[in-house]
Short mmCIF file of C-alpha atoms in Angstrom, two decimals:
data_model
loop_
_atom_site.label_atom_id
_atom_site.label_comp_id
_atom_site.label_asym_id
_atom_site.label_seq_id
_atom_site.Cartn_x
_atom_site.Cartn_y
_atom_site.Cartn_z
CA GLN A 86 -79.83 123.16 -90.58
CA SER A 87 -77.88 123.86 -93.99
CA ILE A 88 -77.87 122.90 -97.70
CA GLU A 89 -74.64 123.33 -99.42
CA VAL A 90 -74.26 122.75 -103.19
CA MET A 91 -70.67 121.89 -104.47
CA ARG A 92 -70.04 121.68 -108.07
CA GLY A 93 -67.22 119.68 -109.60
CA VAL A 94 -65.40 116.78 -108.60
CA GLN A 95 -65.91 115.80 -104.91
CA SER A 96 -65.06 112.18 -105.05
CA SER A 97 -61.98 112.25 -102.82
CA ILE A 98 -64.17 113.50 -99.94
CA TYR A 99 -67.63 112.04 -100.67
CA GLY A 100 -66.97 108.80 -102.53
CA SER A 101 -67.42 107.93 -106.31
CA ASP A 102 -71.05 109.23 -106.43
CA GLY A 103 -69.52 112.87 -106.04
CA LEU A 104 -67.90 112.58 -109.48
CA GLY A 105 -70.18 115.66 -110.88
CA GLY A 106 -70.98 117.42 -107.69
CA VAL A 107 -72.54 117.10 -104.31
CA VAL A 108 -75.67 118.30 -102.50
CA HIS A 109 -74.80 118.26 -98.98
CA ILE A 110 -77.73 118.32 -96.60
CA ARG A 111 -77.18 118.76 -92.88
CA THR A 112 -80.38 118.04 -90.80
CA ARG A 113 -81.12 119.74 -87.44
CA SER A 114 -80.46 118.04 -84.20
CA SER A 115 -80.99 118.98 -80.65
CA ASP A 116 -78.66 118.63 -77.77
CA ILE A 117 -81.45 119.19 -75.27
CA ASP A 118 -83.02 115.91 -73.64
CA GLY A 119 -86.63 115.54 -74.55
CA GLY A 120 -88.84 114.86 -77.49
CA SER A 121 -91.73 116.08 -79.72
CA LEU A 122 -94.80 114.45 -81.09
CA ASN A 123 -96.75 115.83 -84.29
CA VAL A 124 -100.15 114.39 -85.12
CA SER A 125 -102.21 115.64 -88.30
CA LEU A 126 -105.61 114.17 -89.02
CA GLY A 127 -107.98 115.07 -91.97
CA GLN A 128 -110.64 113.98 -94.06
CA GLU A 129 -111.08 110.57 -95.97
CA GLY A 130 -108.77 108.79 -93.59
CA PHE A 131 -105.75 111.00 -93.77
CA SER A 132 -103.07 110.82 -90.95
CA GLN A 133 -99.63 111.86 -90.10
CA TYR A 134 -97.81 110.94 -86.93
CA SER A 135 -94.24 111.64 -85.99
CA LEU A 136 -92.20 111.03 -82.89
CA ALA A 137 -88.72 112.48 -82.15
CA LEU A 138 -86.57 111.86 -78.93
CA SER A 139 -83.10 112.97 -78.00
CA GLN A 140 -81.47 111.81 -75.00
CA SER A 141 -77.96 112.28 -73.33
CA LEU A 142 -76.28 109.01 -72.35
CA GLY A 143 -73.93 110.80 -69.71
CA GLY A 144 -70.70 112.49 -70.79
CA SER A 145 -70.66 113.36 -74.45
CA ASN A 146 -73.00 110.65 -75.73
CA ARG A 147 -76.32 111.32 -77.16
CA LEU A 148 -78.91 109.05 -78.60
CA ARG A 149 -81.62 110.28 -81.11
CA LEU A 150 -84.72 108.30 -82.21
CA SER A 151 -87.42 109.13 -84.62
CA LEU A 152 -90.63 107.40 -85.76
CA SER A 153 -93.10 108.27 -88.48
CA ASP A 154 -96.34 107.18 -90.00
CA GLU A 155 -98.38 108.59 -93.08
CA ASP A 156 -101.60 107.32 -94.55
CA ASP A 157 -102.90 109.40 -97.34
CA GLY A 158 -106.29 107.94 -96.87
CA ASP A 159 -109.09 107.53 -99.45
CA VAL A 160 -109.21 110.78 -101.33
CA LEU A 161 -109.21 109.39 -104.75
CA ARG A 162 -111.02 106.05 -105.11
CA GLY A 163 -108.95 102.96 -105.44
CA ASN A 164 -105.66 104.92 -104.65
CA PHE A 165 -103.80 104.77 -101.28
CA PHE A 166 -100.33 105.48 -99.94
CA GLU A 167 -99.05 104.30 -96.51
CA THR A 168 -95.47 104.60 -95.41
CA GLN A 169 -93.55 104.06 -92.00
CA ALA A 170 -90.11 105.06 -91.16
CA THR A 171 -87.62 104.60 -88.22
CA SER A 172 -84.16 106.08 -87.81
CA VAL A 173 -81.64 106.11 -84.70
CA SER A 174 -78.37 107.65 -84.31
CA LEU A 175 -75.72 107.55 -81.57
CA GLU A 176 -73.05 110.22 -81.32
CA SER A 177 -70.00 110.22 -79.10
CA MET A 178 -67.08 112.27 -78.56
CA LEU A 179 -64.39 109.40 -77.73
CA THR A 180 -61.83 111.81 -77.05
CA ASP A 181 -61.30 115.65 -77.39
CA THR A 182 -60.31 115.26 -80.89
CA THR A 183 -62.41 112.07 -82.08
CA HIS A 184 -66.01 111.93 -82.95
CA LEU A 185 -68.04 108.80 -83.68
CA ALA A 186 -71.58 108.72 -85.19
CA ILE A 187 -73.55 105.63 -85.83
CA ARG A 188 -76.82 105.80 -87.74
CA GLY A 189 -79.53 103.36 -88.80
CA PHE A 190 -82.82 103.76 -90.67
CA SER A 191 -85.60 101.57 -91.81
CA SER A 192 -88.68 102.41 -94.07
CA GLN A 193 -91.70 100.60 -95.62
CA THR A 194 -94.17 101.98 -98.15
CA ASP A 195 -97.19 100.42 -99.77
CA SER A 196 -99.09 102.06 -102.47
CA ARG A 197 -101.88 101.27 -104.96
CA GLY A 198 -103.45 103.75 -107.65
CA PHE A 199 -104.51 103.82 -111.19
CA PRO A 200 -101.62 104.06 -113.66
CA ASP A 201 -100.90 107.12 -115.51
CA ASP A 202 -102.66 107.55 -118.77
CA SER A 203 -105.37 104.96 -117.71
CA GLY A 204 -107.97 107.43 -117.06
CA GLY A 205 -108.35 107.28 -113.43
CA PRO A 206 -111.44 105.95 -111.43
CA LEU A 207 -113.99 107.59 -113.68
CA LEU A 208 -112.52 106.83 -117.18
CA ALA A 209 -110.23 103.79 -116.68
CA VAL A 210 -111.31 100.86 -118.92
CA SER A 211 -109.92 98.37 -116.45
CA PRO A 212 -110.36 98.75 -112.72
CA SER A 213 -106.84 97.05 -111.98
CA LEU A 214 -104.48 99.14 -109.86
CA ASN A 215 -100.86 99.60 -109.85
CA ARG A 216 -99.20 98.05 -106.93
CA LYS A 217 -95.77 99.28 -105.58
CA ASP A 218 -94.52 97.87 -102.33
CA ARG A 219 -90.80 99.11 -101.03
CA GLU A 220 -88.68 98.43 -98.22
CA GLN A 221 -85.47 100.17 -97.48
CA SER A 222 -82.70 99.92 -94.74
CA GLY A 223 -79.14 101.12 -94.06
CA VAL A 224 -76.66 101.57 -91.36
CA SER A 225 -73.53 103.66 -91.26
CA ALA A 226 -70.68 104.73 -89.02
CA ALA A 227 -68.43 107.79 -89.39
CA LEU A 228 -65.23 108.35 -87.53
CA SER A 229 -63.36 111.69 -87.57
CA SER A 230 -60.26 112.53 -85.79
CA THR A 231 -58.21 115.57 -85.75
CA ALA A 232 -54.37 115.81 -85.54
CA GLY A 233 -53.28 119.33 -84.66
CA SER A 234 -55.00 122.20 -86.44
CA ARG A 235 -54.32 121.13 -89.99
CA LEU A 236 -54.91 117.52 -90.53
CA GLN A 237 -58.30 115.72 -90.31
CA ILE A 238 -58.86 111.89 -91.05
CA ASN A 239 -62.20 110.58 -91.75
CA LEU A 240 -63.55 106.85 -92.02
CA VAL A 241 -66.91 106.10 -93.10
CA VAL A 242 -68.58 102.68 -93.57
CA GLY A 243 -71.99 102.02 -94.60
CA ALA A 244 -74.59 99.39 -95.95
CA ASN A 245 -77.80 99.73 -97.70
CA GLN A 246 -80.55 97.33 -98.92
CA TYR A 247 -83.68 98.29 -101.10
CA ASP A 248 -86.38 95.79 -102.28
CA GLU A 249 -89.42 96.57 -104.34
CA ALA A 250 -92.24 94.62 -105.71
CA ASN A 251 -94.32 96.18 -108.56
CA GLU A 252 -97.25 95.13 -110.51
CA SER A 253 -98.70 97.34 -113.24
CA PRO A 254 -101.87 96.38 -115.30
CA ALA A 255 -102.28 96.97 -118.81
CA ILE A 256 -103.58 100.43 -120.20
CA ALA A 257 -105.98 100.43 -122.94
CA PRO A 258 -105.18 102.57 -126.02
CA GLY A 259 -106.18 106.27 -125.58
CA ALA A 260 -104.06 109.26 -125.93
CA ARG A 261 -101.19 106.77 -126.30
CA ASP A 262 -101.02 103.41 -128.10
CA GLY A 263 -101.54 101.49 -124.88
CA VAL A 264 -99.07 100.09 -122.28
CA PRO A 265 -98.77 96.23 -121.77
CA ALA A 266 -98.96 94.73 -118.32
CA SER A 267 -95.71 94.29 -116.46
CA ASN A 268 -94.48 93.04 -112.90
CA PHE A 269 -90.99 92.70 -111.28
CA ASP A 270 -89.39 92.10 -107.99
CA SER A 271 -86.05 93.86 -107.44
CA SER A 272 -83.26 93.81 -104.75
CA PHE A 273 -80.38 96.00 -104.53
CA ARG A 274 -77.56 96.16 -101.91
CA ARG A 275 -74.78 98.61 -101.54
CA ASP A 276 -71.86 98.52 -99.20
CA THR A 277 -69.15 101.54 -99.03
CA LEU A 278 -66.05 102.35 -97.19
CA THR A 279 -64.21 105.59 -97.43
CA LEU A 280 -61.01 106.63 -95.70
CA ASN A 281 -59.47 109.87 -96.47
CA ALA A 282 -56.93 112.55 -94.88
CA VAL A 283 -57.65 116.34 -95.38
CA PHE A 284 -54.65 118.56 -94.90
CA ASP A 285 -54.67 122.28 -94.77
CA ALA A 286 -51.15 123.18 -96.29
CA SER A 287 -52.05 127.01 -96.09
CA GLU A 288 -55.07 129.50 -95.58
CA VAL A 289 -55.66 129.12 -99.36
CA LEU A 290 -54.49 125.51 -100.25
CA ARG A 291 -56.16 122.04 -99.14
CA GLY A 292 -55.09 118.67 -100.00
CA THR A 293 -57.12 115.39 -99.85
CA VAL A 294 -55.96 111.78 -100.20
CA GLY A 295 -57.82 108.77 -99.71
CA ILE A 296 -59.39 105.52 -100.96
CA ASP A 297 -63.09 104.76 -101.70
CA LEU A 298 -64.43 100.96 -102.04
CA LEU A 299 -67.89 100.37 -103.42
CA ASP A 300 -69.51 97.07 -103.68
CA GLU A 301 -72.94 96.87 -105.14
CA ASP A 302 -75.13 93.82 -105.99
CA GLY A 303 -78.68 93.75 -107.43
CA ALA A 304 -81.13 91.63 -109.41
CA LEU A 305 -84.53 92.15 -110.98
CA VAL A 306 -86.93 89.44 -112.13
CA GLY A 307 -90.03 90.08 -113.91
CA ASP A 308 -92.03 90.08 -117.37
CA ILE A 309 -93.92 92.19 -119.91
CA GLU A 310 -97.26 90.79 -120.98
CA LEU A 311 -97.34 91.94 -124.77
CA PHE A 312 -100.76 90.13 -125.04
CA PRO A 313 -102.50 87.41 -123.02
CA GLY A 314 -100.47 84.27 -123.02
CA PHE A 315 -97.28 85.71 -124.28
CA SER A 316 -94.93 87.41 -122.03
CA LEU A 317 -91.29 88.54 -122.29
CA PRO A 318 -88.76 88.35 -119.41
CA GLN A 319 -87.13 91.66 -118.25
CA ASP A 320 -84.57 89.91 -115.95
CA PHE A 321 -81.26 91.27 -115.06
CA GLU A 322 -78.48 91.15 -112.66
CA LEU A 323 -75.90 93.92 -111.43
#
C-alpha cells in the first residue's frame, strides 16, 4: 500500500531498533469477503502457489489468512530451494476509538547448493553441498486508542523465534586460498513491548512519550574444521 522512509531517531514510536531511522512498509489489505489463488508452474520442477482469504466475522471484525509454497526446482544440478509460509491476522474495532490487531506468521525454508567460489556443478572439486534449513515464527498484538482529536495511545507486544541449521563443506583453493568446512545450529528469540502516547500540541508540534522493553536470547553451537581431525568451536550465547 505504501512505503515510508523516515530518517533520524524514531525510537520513541518504533522501539529501540528505530535509532537510526525506519522504513515503514504498509501491506495492502482487503475489506471485501473472498479470496484469491495464484499458481505458477515452470520447467525443471519450478512451482509457486499462494492462497489469500479475507472474511468478515460480523460487525467490525475481520480475519485474514495467507498460505504460500515455492519450489525453485532443479534448474542447476545439485541446487534446490523450498519454502512454505503461513500468516493470519485478526483485526477488530473494539470501540469507535479503539482498534486491536493480532497477527501471527510461520515460515520454513530448506535449501541446498554449491558454496560460493566452489566452481559449481561443473568445476567443483567436491560434490558436497551447502545445507541451510531455517524456521521462523512470530506473533504480535497492537492496541491503539484515541482520546479526543489530539491524543493517541499505542500498545504493541510481540514475540519472535528464529532457528537455523547450516552445514558448509570445505572449498578447495582456487581464486581464493580455500575455505574450511563449518557447521552450526543457532536459535534466537526476541520479545518486545512498546507503550507510547502521541500528543498533537498544535498543527506544527507533536510530542511522544513512552517506554520500550526488549528481551533477546540466543545461542549458536558449531565448529570450523581447519583440517581433517582438527576443529575449532565457534559457540557463543547472547
